[in-house]
Coordinates of N, CA and C in Angstrom, one line a residue:
M532 N 89.6 116.0 66.3 CA 88.5 114.7 65.6 C 89.0 114.0 64.3
K533 N 88.5 112.8 64.1 CA 89.0 112.1 62.9 C 87.9 113.0 62.4
N534 N 87.2 113.6 62.5 CA 85.3 114.1 61.1 C 85.8 115.2 61.2
G535 N 87.1 116.2 61.8 CA 87.3 117.3 61.6 C 86.7 118.2 62.9
T536 N 86.1 117.7 63.7 CA 85.7 118.5 64.9 C 86.7 119.0 65.4
E537 N 86.8 120.3 65.9 CA 87.8 121.2 67.0 C 87.0 121.1 68.3
F538 N 88.2 121.2 68.7 CA 87.5 121.5 70.5 C 88.8 121.6 71.3
L539 N 87.8 122.2 72.5 CA 89.2 122.4 73.5 C 89.0 122.1 74.9
L540 N 89.9 121.2 75.1 CA 89.7 119.8 76.2 C 90.3 121.0 77.6
T541 N 90.2 120.9 78.2 CA 90.6 121.3 79.9 C 90.8 120.6 80.5
D542 N 91.9 120.2 81.4 CA 92.2 119.1 82.5 C 91.8 120.0 84.0
T543 N 91.5 119.7 84.3 CA 90.9 120.5 86.1 C 91.6 119.3 86.8
V544 N 91.5 119.8 87.9 CA 92.2 119.3 89.3 C 91.9 117.7 89.3
G545 N 92.7 116.9 90.2 CA 92.2 115.8 89.9 C 91.3 115.8 91.1
F546 N 91.5 114.7 92.1 CA 91.2 114.0 92.8 C 91.2 115.2 94.1
I547 N 89.7 115.5 94.4 CA 90.0 116.4 95.8 C 89.2 115.9 97.0
Q548 N 89.9 115.6 97.5 CA 89.2 115.0 99.5 C 90.2 115.4 100.4
K549 N 89.2 115.8 101.2 CA 90.0 116.3 102.2 C 91.3 117.1 102.6
L550 N 91.5 118.2 101.7 CA 92.1 119.0 101.1 C 92.1 120.0 102.0
P551 N 93.1 120.8 103.0 CA 93.1 122.2 104.0 C 92.2 122.7 103.0
T552 N 91.3 123.7 103.6 CA 90.4 125.3 103.5 C 90.6 125.7 102.5
M553 N 92.6 126.2 102.4 CA 93.3 127.7 101.7 C 93.2 126.8 100.0
L554 N 93.5 125.3 100.2 CA 93.9 124.7 99.0 C 92.3 125.0 98.0
V555 N 91.1 123.9 98.9 CA 89.7 124.1 98.5 C 89.2 125.5 97.8
A556 N 89.7 126.4 98.6 CA 89.5 127.8 97.8 C 90.1 127.9 96.2
A557 N 91.5 128.0 96.5 CA 92.4 127.8 95.3 C 91.5 127.0 94.3
F558 N 91.2 126.1 94.7 CA 90.9 124.9 93.1 C 89.6 125.3 93.1
R559 N 88.5 125.7 93.8 CA 87.4 126.1 93.4 C 87.4 127.0 92.4
A560 N 87.9 127.6 92.2 CA 87.9 129.1 90.6 C 88.4 128.4 89.5
T561 N 89.0 127.4 89.6 CA 89.4 126.6 88.3 C 87.8 125.6 88.4
L562 N 87.9 125.2 89.1 CA 86.6 123.9 89.3 C 85.3 124.8 88.7
E563 N 85.3 126.4 89.0 CA 83.9 126.7 88.4 C 84.1 126.6 87.1
E564 N 85.0 126.7 86.1 CA 85.0 127.0 85.0 C 84.3 125.9 84.2
I565 N 83.9 124.7 85.3 CA 83.6 123.5 84.6 C 82.0 124.1 83.9
S566 N 81.1 125.2 85.0 CA 80.1 125.3 84.2 C 80.3 126.1 82.8
E567 N 81.2 126.3 82.4 CA 81.1 126.7 80.7 C 81.3 125.8 80.3
S568 N 81.6 124.2 80.5 CA 81.8 123.3 79.6 C 80.6 122.7 79.2
S569 N 81.0 122.1 77.4 CA 79.6 121.9 76.9 C 79.8 120.7 77.2
V570 N 80.6 119.7 77.8 CA 80.7 118.2 78.2 C 81.9 117.8 79.2
I571 N 81.5 117.1 80.4 CA 82.1 116.9 81.4 C 82.7 115.1 80.9
V572 N 84.2 115.2 80.9 CA 84.5 114.0 80.9 C 85.0 113.5 82.1
H573 N 84.6 113.2 83.2 CA 85.1 112.5 84.7 C 86.0 110.9 84.6
L574 N 86.9 111.4 84.5 CA 88.5 110.5 84.3 C 88.7 110.1 85.2
V575 N 88.4 108.4 85.5 CA 88.4 107.5 87.1 C 89.3 106.7 86.5
D576 N 90.6 106.9 87.7 CA 91.7 105.3 87.4 C 91.3 104.5 88.7
I577 N 90.4 103.0 87.1 CA 89.4 102.8 88.4 C 90.3 101.4 88.8
S578 N 91.7 101.7 88.5 CA 92.5 100.6 89.2 C 93.2 100.9 90.7
H579 N 92.5 102.3 91.1 CA 92.9 102.4 92.6 C 91.8 101.8 93.0
P580 N 92.7 101.5 94.7 CA 91.7 101.0 95.3 C 90.5 101.6 95.6
L581 N 90.4 102.9 95.5 CA 89.4 103.8 96.8 C 88.7 104.0 95.3
A582 N 88.9 103.6 94.2 CA 88.0 104.7 93.2 C 86.6 104.8 93.4
Q583 N 85.9 104.2 94.0 CA 84.4 104.5 94.3 C 84.2 105.5 94.7
Q584 N 85.1 105.5 96.4 CA 85.0 106.7 97.0 C 85.4 107.9 96.4
Q585 N 86.6 107.8 95.6 CA 86.5 108.8 94.5 C 85.6 109.5 93.7
I586 N 85.4 108.8 92.9 CA 83.7 109.1 92.5 C 83.3 109.5 92.6
D587 N 82.6 109.4 94.0 CA 81.5 109.8 94.9 C 82.0 111.4 95.7
A588 N 83.3 111.4 95.5 CA 84.0 112.5 96.2 C 83.8 113.6 94.7
V589 N 84.2 113.3 93.4 CA 84.1 114.2 92.5 C 82.2 114.5 92.1
E590 N 81.3 113.3 92.2 CA 80.0 113.7 92.2 C 79.4 114.4 93.0
R591 N 80.4 114.7 94.4 CA 79.5 115.9 95.3 C 79.9 117.3 94.8
V592 N 81.1 117.2 94.4 CA 81.6 118.1 93.9 C 80.8 119.1 92.9
L593 N 80.8 117.9 91.7 CA 79.7 118.7 90.6 C 78.6 118.9 90.9
K594 N 78.1 118.6 92.2 CA 76.7 119.1 92.4 C 76.8 120.2 92.9
E595 N 77.8 119.9 93.8 CA 77.9 121.4 94.7 C 78.1 122.6 93.3
L596 N 78.7 122.3 92.8 CA 78.6 123.4 91.5 C 77.5 123.6 90.4
D597 N 76.7 123.0 90.9 CA 75.1 123.1 90.2 C 75.6 122.7 88.7
V598 N 76.4 121.5 88.1 CA 76.8 121.7 86.9 C 76.3 120.3 86.8
E599 N 75.3 119.5 87.0 CA 74.4 118.0 86.8 C 73.7 118.5 85.5
S600 N 73.4 119.8 84.7 CA 72.7 119.2 83.7 C 74.0 119.3 82.3
I601 N 75.2 119.5 82.9 CA 76.0 119.8 81.6 C 76.0 118.1 81.5
P602 N 76.0 117.3 79.7 CA 76.2 116.3 79.3 C 77.9 115.8 80.3
K603 N 77.5 114.7 80.7 CA 78.6 113.9 81.5 C 78.8 112.3 80.7
L604 N 80.2 112.1 80.5 CA 80.9 111.2 80.2 C 82.4 110.2 81.5
V605 N 81.6 109.5 82.1 CA 82.0 108.5 82.8 C 83.4 107.5 82.0
V606 N 84.6 107.9 82.1 CA 85.2 107.2 81.5 C 86.3 106.3 82.5
W607 N 86.4 104.7 82.5 CA 86.9 104.4 83.7 C 88.8 104.1 83.0
N608 N 89.4 104.7 83.4 CA 91.1 104.2 82.8 C 91.8 103.5 83.7
K609 N 93.2 103.0 83.0 CA 93.6 102.0 83.1 C 93.0 101.1 83.7
I610 N 91.8 100.2 82.6 CA 91.2 99.2 82.9 C 92.3 97.8 82.3
D611 N 93.3 98.1 82.3 CA 94.6 96.9 81.9 C 95.1 96.9 83.4
N612 N 95.3 97.7 83.9 CA 95.5 97.3 85.9 C 94.5 96.6 86.8
T613 N 93.7 96.3 85.8 CA 92.6 95.5 87.2 C 92.6 94.3 87.2
D614 N 92.2 93.5 87.9 CA 92.7 91.9 88.7 C 91.3 91.4 87.6
E615 N 90.2 91.9 86.9 CA 89.5 91.2 86.2 C 88.8 92.2 85.2
P616 N 89.5 92.3 84.5 CA 89.4 93.4 83.2 C 88.0 93.1 82.3
L617 N 87.7 92.2 81.9 CA 86.3 91.3 81.5 C 85.5 91.8 82.4
S618 N 85.4 91.7 83.7 CA 84.0 91.8 84.5 C 84.1 93.1 85.2
V619 N 85.0 94.6 85.0 CA 84.9 95.1 84.9 C 84.7 95.9 84.2
K620 N 84.9 95.7 82.6 CA 83.8 96.0 81.5 C 82.7 95.7 80.7
E621 N 82.5 94.4 81.6 CA 80.9 94.2 81.6 C 80.4 95.2 82.3
E622 N 80.5 95.1 84.0 CA 80.2 96.5 84.6 C 79.4 98.4 84.0
A623 N 81.3 98.3 83.5 CA 80.9 99.7 83.0 C 80.2 99.5 81.8
Q624 N 79.9 98.3 80.6 CA 79.1 98.6 80.0 C 77.4 98.5 80.2
K625 N 77.1 97.9 81.6 CA 76.1 98.3 81.8 C 75.4 99.7 82.6
Q626 N 76.4 100.2 82.6 CA 76.3 101.6 83.6 C 76.8 102.7 82.3
G627 N 77.1 102.2 80.9 CA 77.1 103.5 80.4 C 78.7 104.1 80.2
I628 N 79.5 103.2 80.9 CA 80.9 103.9 81.1 C 82.1 103.2 80.2
I629 N 82.5 104.4 79.4 CA 83.5 104.0 78.5 C 84.9 103.3 79.1
C630 N 85.7 102.6 79.0 CA 86.9 102.4 79.5 C 87.8 102.1 78.5
I631 N 88.6 102.2 78.9 CA 90.4 103.3 78.4 C 91.3 102.2 78.9
S632 N 92.5 102.2 78.1 CA 93.7 102.1 79.0 C 94.9 103.1 78.0
A633 N 95.1 104.0 78.7 CA 95.6 105.2 78.0 C 97.1 105.0 77.6
M634 N 97.6 103.6 78.9 CA 99.0 103.2 78.3 C 99.2 102.3 77.2
N635 N 98.5 101.6 76.3 CA 97.7 100.9 75.4 C 96.9 101.2 74.3
G636 N 95.9 102.2 74.9 CA 95.4 102.8 73.3 C 94.0 101.9 73.4
D637 N 93.4 101.1 74.3 CA 92.8 99.8 74.3 C 91.6 101.1 74.5
G638 N 90.6 101.6 73.6 CA 89.2 101.8 74.3 C 89.1 103.5 74.0
L639 N 90.1 104.2 73.6 CA 90.5 105.1 72.9 C 89.7 105.8 72.0
E640 N 89.6 105.1 71.0 CA 88.6 105.6 69.8 C 86.7 105.2 70.4
D641 N 86.7 104.5 70.9 CA 85.5 105.0 71.8 C 85.4 105.7 72.3
L642 N 85.8 106.0 73.1 CA 85.9 107.5 73.9 C 85.8 108.6 73.1
C643 N 87.0 108.9 71.7 CA 86.8 109.4 70.9 C 85.1 110.1 70.0
N644 N 84.7 108.7 69.8 CA 83.8 108.7 69.3 C 82.5 109.2 69.8
A645 N 82.5 108.9 71.5 CA 81.8 109.2 72.9 C 82.0 110.5 72.9
V646 N 83.1 111.2 73.1 CA 82.9 112.6 72.9 C 82.2 113.3 71.6
Q647 N 82.9 113.2 70.5 CA 81.9 113.7 69.2 C 80.4 113.9 69.5
A648 N 80.0 112.6 69.7 CA 78.8 112.0 69.4 C 78.0 113.8 70.9
K649 N 78.5 113.3 71.8 CA 78.5 114.2 73.1 C 77.9 115.7 72.5
L650 N 79.2 116.2 71.8 CA 79.4 117.7 71.1 C 78.2 117.8 69.6
K651 N 78.2 117.2 69.6 CA 77.4 117.1 68.3 C 75.7 117.4 68.5
V652 N 75.8 117.1 70.1 CA 73.9 116.8 69.9 C 74.2 118.3 71.4
C653 N 75.4 118.9 71.9 CA 75.2 120.0 72.8 C 75.8 121.4 71.9
V654 N 76.3 121.4 70.6 CA 76.8 122.5 70.4 C 76.7 122.2 68.9
P655 N 75.7 123.0 68.4 CA 75.4 122.8 67.3 C 76.1 123.4 66.0
P656 N 76.6 123.1 64.7 CA 77.9 123.4 63.3 C 77.1 124.3 63.3
S657 N 78.2 125.2 63.3 CA 78.7 126.9 62.8 C 78.5 127.0 61.6

């Protein structure tokens, strides 16, 4: 980060819904690592037509893993691929959601600042 803060970022499995039982079992071990996280960043492809169903599915899994007490940032990616980016951004702002476009870099500084703020709260300086 710009302020010199170092952190480990782990990318877990993406959207999971209606997977075969064997795959769910395999992913569960990876997902259980989330319980050791200081911050959860839930990255959503907001341009996907089923984005809300995907968000709901991830929220259910996080609840099953009993990690609701871990600070979380919700990030809507691909904001530039939505039909009405301004109204989507307004809705996100009302909900405390960060909007980014990984493709063109919009919002990435806001995301970094938000991660830094969450880490500052939950990980004391060493």
